[in-house]
Amino acid sequence: MGDPILREAAPEMSIEELRSPETQRLIDDLIETRRAAGGAGLAATQIGELKRIAVVEVDEHTRYAYKPLVPLTVIVNPVIEPLSDEQLLINEGCLSVPDLRGDVRRHLRIHVRYFDRNGDEGEQVVEGLTAGTFQHETDHLDGVLFLDRVTDPRSFSTWEQFDRHGQEEFLRRVAPYTRDAA
Ligand code: NI
């Protein structure tokens, strides 16, 4: 955080630009960097590229052991539509916000439309913590960090203090949406 690019909105990407070798290399880099860092997703702006591309992937090595597994999903020009007024208070972290977590309200169920890395249209309905991850990554493409959406600053904690004091209550709150419940 503090790098101005994280506060910029990335412009829509054309299919031609998406299919270029440069963009395909960037996508490979995003996938590899996410895997090395252990986040649940990563947006191009987080690696210094103002492009409307993010990846979402939750595998066994992701640093959020309670999040349901999500197969590798490359989202280009994603558009999110909430499917209800229901919200879920999710404790989030971010690879661009070192050692800080906080509570953020996210839409519980969303429809997400995007282009995949080949330029083919994709769509999914997702809910719970996974819906939160898609909203978090799409926010990055608009220059928004989870910090901006924390309504109670008292919910901020380091990862260590969250594990010690916050995790148990959080996991009770989101129990229907955890990996174990899935
Ligand atoms: Ni993030």
mmCIF file with all atom_site columns, C-alpha atoms and ligand atoms in Angstrom:
data_model
loop_
_atom_site.group_PDB
_atom_site.id
_atom_site.type_symbol
_atom_site.label_atom_id
_atom_site.label_alt_id
_atom_site.label_comp_id
_atom_site.label_asym_id
_atom_site.label_entity_id
_atom_site.label_seq_id
_atom_site.pdbx_PDB_ins_code
_atom_site.Cartn_x
_atom_site.Cartn_y
_atom_site.Cartn_z
_atom_site.occupancy
_atom_site.B_iso_or_equiv
_atom_site.pdbx_formal_charge
_atom_site.auth_seq_id
_atom_site.auth_comp_id
_atom_site.auth_asym_id
_atom_site.auth_atom_id
_atom_site.pdbx_PDB_model_num
ATOM   1   C  CA . MET A 1 1   ? 0.000   0.000   0.000   1.00 0.00 ? 1   MET A CA 1
ATOM   2   C  CA . GLY A 1 2   ? 1.109   3.530   -0.727  1.00 0.00 ? 2   GLY A CA 1
ATOM   3   C  CA . ASP A 1 3   ? 1.922   2.785   -4.353  1.00 0.00 ? 3   ASP A CA 1
ATOM   4   C  CA . PRO A 1 4   ? -0.358  5.163   -6.334  1.00 0.00 ? 4   PRO A CA 1
ATOM   5   C  CA . ILE A 1 5   ? -1.200  2.465   -8.899  1.00 0.00 ? 5   ILE A CA 1
ATOM   6   C  CA . LEU A 1 6   ? -3.235  0.657   -6.224  1.00 0.00 ? 6   LEU A CA 1
ATOM   7   C  CA . ARG A 1 7   ? -5.542  3.704   -6.155  1.00 0.00 ? 7   ARG A CA 1
ATOM   8   C  CA . GLU A 1 8   ? -6.127  3.872   -9.902  1.00 0.00 ? 8   GLU A CA 1
ATOM   9   C  CA . ALA A 1 9   ? -8.997  2.310   -11.835 1.00 0.00 ? 9   ALA A CA 1
ATOM   10  C  CA . ALA A 1 10  ? -7.735  0.032   -14.592 1.00 0.00 ? 10  ALA A CA 1
ATOM   11  C  CA . PRO A 1 11  ? -9.299  0.659   -18.031 1.00 0.00 ? 11  PRO A CA 1
ATOM   12  C  CA . GLU A 1 12  ? -11.381 -1.972  -19.822 1.00 0.00 ? 12  GLU A CA 1
ATOM   13  C  CA . MET A 1 13  ? -9.212  -4.361  -21.778 1.00 0.00 ? 13  MET A CA 1
ATOM   14  C  CA . SER A 1 14  ? -9.865  -5.148  -25.436 1.00 0.00 ? 14  SER A CA 1
ATOM   15  C  CA . ILE A 1 15  ? -9.980  -8.755  -26.591 1.00 0.00 ? 15  ILE A CA 1
ATOM   16  C  CA . GLU A 1 16  ? -7.091  -8.032  -28.949 1.00 0.00 ? 16  GLU A CA 1
ATOM   17  C  CA . GLU A 1 17  ? -4.909  -6.723  -26.120 1.00 0.00 ? 17  GLU A CA 1
ATOM   18  C  CA . LEU A 1 18  ? -5.976  -9.657  -23.934 1.00 0.00 ? 18  LEU A CA 1
ATOM   19  C  CA . ARG A 1 19  ? -4.820  -12.175 -26.534 1.00 0.00 ? 19  ARG A CA 1
ATOM   20  C  CA . SER A 1 20  ? -1.443  -10.502 -27.060 1.00 0.00 ? 20  SER A CA 1
ATOM   21  C  CA . PRO A 1 21  ? 1.665   -12.396 -25.931 1.00 0.00 ? 21  PRO A CA 1
ATOM   22  C  CA . GLU A 1 22  ? 2.495   -9.597  -23.467 1.00 0.00 ? 22  GLU A CA 1
ATOM   23  C  CA . THR A 1 23  ? -0.858  -9.902  -21.709 1.00 0.00 ? 23  THR A CA 1
ATOM   24  C  CA . GLN A 1 24  ? -0.677  -13.702 -21.708 1.00 0.00 ? 24  GLN A CA 1
ATOM   25  C  CA . ARG A 1 25  ? 2.736   -13.452 -20.038 1.00 0.00 ? 25  ARG A CA 1
ATOM   26  C  CA . LEU A 1 26  ? 1.300   -11.033 -17.479 1.00 0.00 ? 26  LEU A CA 1
ATOM   27  C  CA . ILE A 1 27  ? -1.461  -13.536 -16.669 1.00 0.00 ? 27  ILE A CA 1
ATOM   28  C  CA . ASP A 1 28  ? 1.110   -16.302 -16.181 1.00 0.00 ? 28  ASP A CA 1
ATOM   29  C  CA . ASP A 1 29  ? 3.005   -13.960 -13.874 1.00 0.00 ? 29  ASP A CA 1
ATOM   30  C  CA . LEU A 1 30  ? -0.157  -13.193 -11.881 1.00 0.00 ? 30  LEU A CA 1
ATOM   31  C  CA . ILE A 1 31  ? -0.899  -16.891 -11.426 1.00 0.00 ? 31  ILE A CA 1
ATOM   32  C  CA . GLU A 1 32  ? 2.665   -17.668 -10.367 1.00 0.00 ? 32  GLU A CA 1
ATOM   33  C  CA . THR A 1 33  ? 2.893   -14.685 -8.017  1.00 0.00 ? 33  THR A CA 1
ATOM   34  C  CA . ARG A 1 34  ? -0.431  -15.531 -6.332  1.00 0.00 ? 34  ARG A CA 1
ATOM   35  C  CA . ARG A 1 35  ? 0.733   -19.082 -5.778  1.00 0.00 ? 35  ARG A CA 1
ATOM   36  C  CA . ALA A 1 36  ? 4.069   -17.981 -4.329  1.00 0.00 ? 36  ALA A CA 1
ATOM   37  C  CA . ALA A 1 37  ? 2.427   -15.450 -1.991  1.00 0.00 ? 37  ALA A CA 1
ATOM   38  C  CA . GLY A 1 38  ? -0.487  -17.644 -0.848  1.00 0.00 ? 38  GLY A CA 1
ATOM   39  C  CA . GLY A 1 39  ? -3.272  -15.061 -1.251  1.00 0.00 ? 39  GLY A CA 1
ATOM   40  C  CA . ALA A 1 40  ? -6.778  -16.031 -2.369  1.00 0.00 ? 40  ALA A CA 1
ATOM   41  C  CA . GLY A 1 41  ? -6.408  -13.845 -5.430  1.00 0.00 ? 41  GLY A CA 1
ATOM   42  C  CA . LEU A 1 42  ? -4.253  -11.197 -7.060  1.00 0.00 ? 42  LEU A CA 1
ATOM   43  C  CA . ALA A 1 43  ? -4.984  -8.241  -9.323  1.00 0.00 ? 43  ALA A CA 1
ATOM   44  C  CA . ALA A 1 44  ? -2.689  -6.866  -12.029 1.00 0.00 ? 44  ALA A CA 1
ATOM   45  C  CA . THR A 1 45  ? -2.461  -3.496  -10.255 1.00 0.00 ? 45  THR A CA 1
ATOM   46  C  CA . GLN A 1 46  ? -0.842  -5.299  -7.323  1.00 0.00 ? 46  GLN A CA 1
ATOM   47  C  CA . ILE A 1 47  ? 2.108   -6.241  -9.494  1.00 0.00 ? 47  ILE A CA 1
ATOM   48  C  CA . GLY A 1 48  ? 2.394   -2.804  -11.055 1.00 0.00 ? 48  GLY A CA 1
ATOM   49  C  CA . GLU A 1 49  ? 0.253   -3.235  -14.185 1.00 0.00 ? 49  GLU A CA 1
ATOM   50  C  CA . LEU A 1 50  ? -2.796  -1.027  -14.700 1.00 0.00 ? 50  LEU A CA 1
ATOM   51  C  CA . LYS A 1 51  ? -4.778  -3.747  -16.480 1.00 0.00 ? 51  LYS A CA 1
ATOM   52  C  CA . ARG A 1 52  ? -8.299  -4.948  -15.771 1.00 0.00 ? 52  ARG A CA 1
ATOM   53  C  CA . ILE A 1 53  ? -7.227  -8.506  -14.946 1.00 0.00 ? 53  ILE A CA 1
ATOM   54  C  CA . ALA A 1 54  ? -7.236  -10.512 -11.732 1.00 0.00 ? 54  ALA A CA 1
ATOM   55  C  CA . VAL A 1 55  ? -6.919  -14.129 -10.723 1.00 0.00 ? 55  VAL A CA 1
ATOM   56  C  CA . VAL A 1 56  ? -8.869  -15.947 -8.032  1.00 0.00 ? 56  VAL A CA 1
ATOM   57  C  CA . GLU A 1 57  ? -7.628  -19.299 -6.771  1.00 0.00 ? 57  GLU A CA 1
ATOM   58  C  CA . VAL A 1 58  ? -7.867  -20.988 -3.387  1.00 0.00 ? 58  VAL A CA 1
ATOM   59  C  CA . ASP A 1 59  ? -5.838  -24.173 -3.052  1.00 0.00 ? 59  ASP A CA 1
ATOM   60  C  CA . GLU A 1 60  ? -4.531  -26.163 -0.082  1.00 0.00 ? 60  GLU A CA 1
ATOM   61  C  CA . HIS A 1 61  ? -1.571  -23.794 0.285   1.00 0.00 ? 61  HIS A CA 1
ATOM   62  C  CA . THR A 1 62  ? -3.545  -20.550 0.455   1.00 0.00 ? 62  THR A CA 1
ATOM   63  C  CA . ARG A 1 63  ? -3.015  -18.672 3.718   1.00 0.00 ? 63  ARG A CA 1
ATOM   64  C  CA . TYR A 1 64  ? -6.764  -18.709 4.491   1.00 0.00 ? 64  TYR A CA 1
ATOM   65  C  CA . ALA A 1 65  ? -7.217  -22.358 5.517   1.00 0.00 ? 65  ALA A CA 1
ATOM   66  C  CA . TYR A 1 66  ? -10.961 -21.848 6.140   1.00 0.00 ? 66  TYR A CA 1
ATOM   67  C  CA . LYS A 1 67  ? -11.847 -20.566 2.654   1.00 0.00 ? 67  LYS A CA 1
ATOM   68  C  CA . PRO A 1 68  ? -13.565 -23.031 0.325   1.00 0.00 ? 68  PRO A CA 1
ATOM   69  C  CA . LEU A 1 69  ? -11.307 -24.238 -2.482  1.00 0.00 ? 69  LEU A CA 1
ATOM   70  C  CA . VAL A 1 70  ? -11.697 -22.317 -5.734  1.00 0.00 ? 70  VAL A CA 1
ATOM   71  C  CA . PRO A 1 71  ? -10.169 -23.533 -9.005  1.00 0.00 ? 71  PRO A CA 1
ATOM   72  C  CA . LEU A 1 72  ? -7.934  -21.112 -10.888 1.00 0.00 ? 72  LEU A CA 1
ATOM   73  C  CA . THR A 1 73  ? -10.176 -18.440 -12.423 1.00 0.00 ? 73  THR A CA 1
ATOM   74  C  CA . VAL A 1 74  ? -8.772  -15.617 -14.543 1.00 0.00 ? 74  VAL A CA 1
ATOM   75  C  CA . ILE A 1 75  ? -11.207 -12.685 -14.635 1.00 0.00 ? 75  ILE A CA 1
ATOM   76  C  CA . VAL A 1 76  ? -10.852 -9.926  -17.216 1.00 0.00 ? 76  VAL A CA 1
ATOM   77  C  CA . ASN A 1 77  ? -13.195 -6.879  -17.167 1.00 0.00 ? 77  ASN A CA 1
ATOM   78  C  CA . PRO A 1 78  ? -15.252 -8.503  -14.382 1.00 0.00 ? 78  PRO A CA 1
ATOM   79  C  CA . VAL A 1 79  ? -18.763 -7.188  -13.679 1.00 0.00 ? 79  VAL A CA 1
ATOM   80  C  CA . ILE A 1 80  ? -20.452 -8.047  -10.395 1.00 0.00 ? 80  ILE A CA 1
ATOM   81  C  CA . GLU A 1 81  ? -24.179 -7.978  -9.772  1.00 0.00 ? 81  GLU A CA 1
ATOM   82  C  CA . PRO A 1 82  ? -25.523 -8.672  -6.249  1.00 0.00 ? 82  PRO A CA 1
ATOM   83  C  CA . LEU A 1 83  ? -28.285 -11.290 -6.225  1.00 0.00 ? 83  LEU A CA 1
ATOM   84  C  CA . SER A 1 84  ? -29.859 -10.152 -2.957  1.00 0.00 ? 84  SER A CA 1
ATOM   85  C  CA . ASP A 1 85  ? -29.610 -7.429  -0.326  1.00 0.00 ? 85  ASP A CA 1
ATOM   86  C  CA . GLU A 1 86  ? -28.029 -9.864  2.119   1.00 0.00 ? 86  GLU A CA 1
ATOM   87  C  CA . GLN A 1 87  ? -24.510 -9.106  3.298   1.00 0.00 ? 87  GLN A CA 1
ATOM   88  C  CA . LEU A 1 88  ? -21.836 -11.022 5.157   1.00 0.00 ? 88  LEU A CA 1
ATOM   89  C  CA . LEU A 1 89  ? -19.287 -9.440  7.498   1.00 0.00 ? 89  LEU A CA 1
ATOM   90  C  CA . ILE A 1 90  ? -15.983 -10.941 6.371   1.00 0.00 ? 90  ILE A CA 1
ATOM   91  C  CA . ASN A 1 91  ? -12.592 -10.519 8.002   1.00 0.00 ? 91  ASN A CA 1
ATOM   92  C  CA . GLU A 1 92  ? -10.183 -9.844  5.135   1.00 0.00 ? 92  GLU A CA 1
ATOM   93  C  CA . GLY A 1 93  ? -6.509  -9.401  4.472   1.00 0.00 ? 93  GLY A CA 1
ATOM   94  C  CA . CYS A 1 94  ? -4.639  -8.355  1.342   1.00 0.00 ? 94  CYS A CA 1
ATOM   95  C  CA . LEU A 1 95  ? -1.182  -9.043  -0.066  1.00 0.00 ? 95  LEU A CA 1
ATOM   96  C  CA . SER A 1 96  ? -0.819  -5.276  -0.642  1.00 0.00 ? 96  SER A CA 1
ATOM   97  C  CA . VAL A 1 97  ? -1.635  -4.443  2.981   1.00 0.00 ? 97  VAL A CA 1
ATOM   98  C  CA . PRO A 1 98  ? 1.092   -6.122  5.027   1.00 0.00 ? 98  PRO A CA 1
ATOM   99  C  CA . ASP A 1 99  ? 0.050   -7.819  8.263   1.00 0.00 ? 99  ASP A CA 1
ATOM   100 C  CA . LEU A 1 100 ? -3.344  -6.197  8.677   1.00 0.00 ? 100 LEU A CA 1
ATOM   101 C  CA . ARG A 1 101 ? -6.843  -7.647  8.697   1.00 0.00 ? 101 ARG A CA 1
ATOM   102 C  CA . GLY A 1 102 ? -10.254 -6.054  9.180   1.00 0.00 ? 102 GLY A CA 1
ATOM   103 C  CA . ASP A 1 103 ? -14.004 -6.645  8.883   1.00 0.00 ? 103 ASP A CA 1
ATOM   104 C  CA . VAL A 1 104 ? -15.700 -5.747  5.600   1.00 0.00 ? 104 VAL A CA 1
ATOM   105 C  CA . ARG A 1 105 ? -19.354 -6.077  4.536   1.00 0.00 ? 105 ARG A CA 1
ATOM   106 C  CA . ARG A 1 106 ? -19.705 -7.973  1.264   1.00 0.00 ? 106 ARG A CA 1
ATOM   107 C  CA . HIS A 1 107 ? -22.691 -9.058  -0.801  1.00 0.00 ? 107 HIS A CA 1
ATOM   108 C  CA . LEU A 1 108 ? -23.553 -12.610 0.199   1.00 0.00 ? 108 LEU A CA 1
ATOM   109 C  CA . ARG A 1 109 ? -24.516 -13.856 -3.259  1.00 0.00 ? 109 ARG A CA 1
ATOM   110 C  CA . ILE A 1 110 ? -23.330 -12.409 -6.540  1.00 0.00 ? 110 ILE A CA 1
ATOM   111 C  CA . HIS A 1 111 ? -23.394 -13.045 -10.248 1.00 0.00 ? 111 HIS A CA 1
ATOM   112 C  CA . VAL A 1 112 ? -19.995 -12.374 -11.816 1.00 0.00 ? 112 VAL A CA 1
ATOM   113 C  CA . ARG A 1 113 ? -19.431 -11.997 -15.566 1.00 0.00 ? 113 ARG A CA 1
ATOM   114 C  CA . TYR A 1 114 ? -15.987 -11.720 -17.126 1.00 0.00 ? 114 TYR A CA 1
ATOM   115 C  CA . PHE A 1 115 ? -13.761 -12.753 -20.006 1.00 0.00 ? 115 PHE A CA 1
ATOM   116 C  CA . ASP A 1 116 ? -11.379 -15.617 -19.402 1.00 0.00 ? 116 ASP A CA 1
ATOM   117 C  CA . ARG A 1 117 ? -7.757  -15.460 -20.561 1.00 0.00 ? 117 ARG A CA 1
ATOM   118 C  CA . ASN A 1 118 ? -8.731  -16.588 -24.066 1.00 0.00 ? 118 ASN A CA 1
ATOM   119 C  CA . GLY A 1 119 ? -11.337 -13.860 -24.416 1.00 0.00 ? 119 GLY A CA 1
ATOM   120 C  CA . ASP A 1 120 ? -14.261 -16.249 -23.977 1.00 0.00 ? 120 ASP A CA 1
ATOM   121 C  CA . GLU A 1 121 ? -17.156 -15.090 -21.831 1.00 0.00 ? 121 GLU A CA 1
ATOM   122 C  CA . GLY A 1 122 ? -17.503 -16.656 -18.408 1.00 0.00 ? 122 GLY A CA 1
ATOM   123 C  CA . GLU A 1 123 ? -20.058 -16.294 -15.659 1.00 0.00 ? 123 GLU A CA 1
ATOM   124 C  CA . GLN A 1 124 ? -20.558 -17.727 -12.199 1.00 0.00 ? 124 GLN A CA 1
ATOM   125 C  CA . VAL A 1 125 ? -22.867 -17.419 -9.252  1.00 0.00 ? 125 VAL A CA 1
ATOM   126 C  CA . VAL A 1 126 ? -20.849 -17.476 -6.041  1.00 0.00 ? 126 VAL A CA 1
ATOM   127 C  CA . GLU A 1 127 ? -21.677 -16.919 -2.392  1.00 0.00 ? 127 GLU A CA 1
ATOM   128 C  CA . GLY A 1 128 ? -20.167 -16.477 1.035   1.00 0.00 ? 128 GLY A CA 1
ATOM   129 C  CA . LEU A 1 129 ? -16.401 -16.173 1.423   1.00 0.00 ? 129 LEU A CA 1
ATOM   130 C  CA . THR A 1 130 ? -15.863 -16.940 -2.261  1.00 0.00 ? 130 THR A CA 1
ATOM   131 C  CA . ALA A 1 131 ? -18.190 -14.091 -3.238  1.00 0.00 ? 131 ALA A CA 1
ATOM   132 C  CA . GLY A 1 132 ? -16.118 -11.902 -0.918  1.00 0.00 ? 132 GLY A CA 1
ATOM   133 C  CA . THR A 1 133 ? -12.920 -12.859 -2.721  1.00 0.00 ? 133 THR A CA 1
ATOM   134 C  CA . PHE A 1 134 ? -14.367 -11.972 -6.138  1.00 0.00 ? 134 PHE A CA 1
ATOM   135 C  CA . GLN A 1 135 ? -15.557 -8.617  -4.763  1.00 0.00 ? 135 GLN A CA 1
ATOM   136 C  CA . HIS A 1 136 ? -12.151 -7.948  -3.165  1.00 0.00 ? 136 HIS A CA 1
ATOM   137 C  CA . GLU A 1 137 ? -10.272 -8.613  -6.434  1.00 0.00 ? 137 GLU A CA 1
ATOM   138 C  CA . THR A 1 138 ? -12.722 -6.603  -8.529  1.00 0.00 ? 138 THR A CA 1
ATOM   139 C  CA . ASP A 1 139 ? -12.327 -3.719  -6.057  1.00 0.00 ? 139 ASP A CA 1
ATOM   140 C  CA . HIS A 1 140 ? -8.578  -3.732  -6.774  1.00 0.00 ? 140 HIS A CA 1
ATOM   141 C  CA . LEU A 1 141 ? -9.339  -3.046  -10.451 1.00 0.00 ? 141 LEU A CA 1
ATOM   142 C  CA . ASP A 1 142 ? -11.237 0.075   -9.347  1.00 0.00 ? 142 ASP A CA 1
ATOM   143 C  CA . GLY A 1 143 ? -8.444  1.298   -7.063  1.00 0.00 ? 143 GLY A CA 1
ATOM   144 C  CA . VAL A 1 144 ? -10.273 0.237   -3.912  1.00 0.00 ? 144 VAL A CA 1
ATOM   145 C  CA . LEU A 1 145 ? -8.585  -1.552  -0.985  1.00 0.00 ? 145 LEU A CA 1
ATOM   146 C  CA . PHE A 1 146 ? -10.449 -3.503  1.699   1.00 0.00 ? 146 PHE A CA 1
ATOM   147 C  CA . LEU A 1 147 ? -9.315  -0.810  4.154   1.00 0.00 ? 147 LEU A CA 1
ATOM   148 C  CA . ASP A 1 148 ? -11.729 1.623   2.486   1.00 0.00 ? 148 ASP A CA 1
ATOM   149 C  CA . ARG A 1 149 ? -14.666 -0.649  3.289   1.00 0.00 ? 149 ARG A CA 1
ATOM   150 C  CA . VAL A 1 150 ? -13.855 -1.341  6.947   1.00 0.00 ? 150 VAL A CA 1
ATOM   151 C  CA . THR A 1 151 ? -16.678 0.365   8.850   1.00 0.00 ? 151 THR A CA 1
ATOM   152 C  CA . ASP A 1 152 ? -15.443 -0.452  12.357  1.00 0.00 ? 152 ASP A CA 1
ATOM   153 C  CA . PRO A 1 153 ? -11.759 0.492   12.743  1.00 0.00 ? 153 PRO A CA 1
ATOM   154 C  CA . ARG A 1 154 ? -11.689 -1.473  15.991  1.00 0.00 ? 154 ARG A CA 1
ATOM   155 C  CA . SER A 1 155 ? -11.829 -4.635  13.880  1.00 0.00 ? 155 SER A CA 1
ATOM   156 C  CA . PHE A 1 156 ? -8.298  -4.013  12.569  1.00 0.00 ? 156 PHE A CA 1
ATOM   157 C  CA . SER A 1 157 ? -5.721  -6.528  13.769  1.00 0.00 ? 157 SER A CA 1
ATOM   158 C  CA . THR A 1 158 ? -2.441  -8.103  12.820  1.00 0.00 ? 158 THR A CA 1
ATOM   159 C  CA . TRP A 1 159 ? -2.598  -11.670 11.510  1.00 0.00 ? 159 TRP A CA 1
ATOM   160 C  CA . GLU A 1 160 ? -1.092  -12.948 14.756  1.00 0.00 ? 160 GLU A CA 1
ATOM   161 C  CA . GLN A 1 161 ? -3.630  -11.147 16.930  1.00 0.00 ? 161 GLN A CA 1
ATOM   162 C  CA . PHE A 1 162 ? -6.470  -12.264 14.663  1.00 0.00 ? 162 PHE A CA 1
ATOM   163 C  CA . ASP A 1 163 ? -5.430  -15.896 15.096  1.00 0.00 ? 163 ASP A CA 1
ATOM   164 C  CA . ARG A 1 164 ? -5.249  -15.351 18.835  1.00 0.00 ? 164 ARG A CA 1
ATOM   165 C  CA . HIS A 1 165 ? -8.381  -13.282 19.479  1.00 0.00 ? 165 HIS A CA 1
ATOM   166 C  CA . GLY A 1 166 ? -10.583 -12.920 16.416  1.00 0.00 ? 166 GLY A CA 1
ATOM   167 C  CA . GLN A 1 167 ? -10.554 -16.099 14.402  1.00 0.00 ? 167 GLN A CA 1
ATOM   168 C  CA . GLU A 1 168 ? -12.803 -18.229 16.601  1.00 0.00 ? 168 GLU A CA 1
ATOM   169 C  CA . GLU A 1 169 ? -15.687 -15.763 16.623  1.00 0.00 ? 169 GLU A CA 1
ATOM   170 C  CA . PHE A 1 170 ? -15.251 -15.043 12.921  1.00 0.00 ? 170 PHE A CA 1
ATOM   171 C  CA . LEU A 1 171 ? -15.375 -18.725 12.003  1.00 0.00 ? 171 LEU A CA 1
ATOM   172 C  CA . ARG A 1 172 ? -18.549 -19.130 14.069  1.00 0.00 ? 172 ARG A CA 1
ATOM   173 C  CA . ARG A 1 173 ? -20.115 -16.197 12.217  1.00 0.00 ? 173 ARG A CA 1
ATOM   174 C  CA . VAL A 1 174 ? -19.282 -17.512 8.742   1.00 0.00 ? 174 VAL A CA 1
ATOM   175 C  CA . ALA A 1 175 ? -19.559 -21.232 9.581   1.00 0.00 ? 175 ALA A CA 1
ATOM   176 C  CA . PRO A 1 176 ? -21.983 -22.092 6.736   1.00 0.00 ? 176 PRO A CA 1
ATOM   177 C  CA . TYR A 1 177 ? -19.476 -20.752 4.190   1.00 0.00 ? 177 TYR A CA 1
ATOM   178 C  CA . THR A 1 178 ? -16.181 -22.276 5.343   1.00 0.00 ? 178 THR A CA 1
ATOM   179 C  CA . ARG A 1 179 ? -14.210 -24.996 3.584   1.00 0.00 ? 179 ARG A CA 1
ATOM   180 C  CA . ASP A 1 180 ? -15.318 -27.562 6.157   1.00 0.00 ? 180 ASP A CA 1
ATOM   181 C  CA . ALA A 1 181 ? -18.966 -26.742 5.504   1.00 0.00 ? 181 ALA A CA 1
ATOM   182 C  CA . ALA A 1 182 ? -18.545 -26.857 1.726   1.00 0.00 ? 182 ALA A CA 1
HETATM 183 NI NI . NI  B 2 .   ? -6.040  -7.622  -2.080  1.00 0.00 ? 1   NI  B NI 1
#
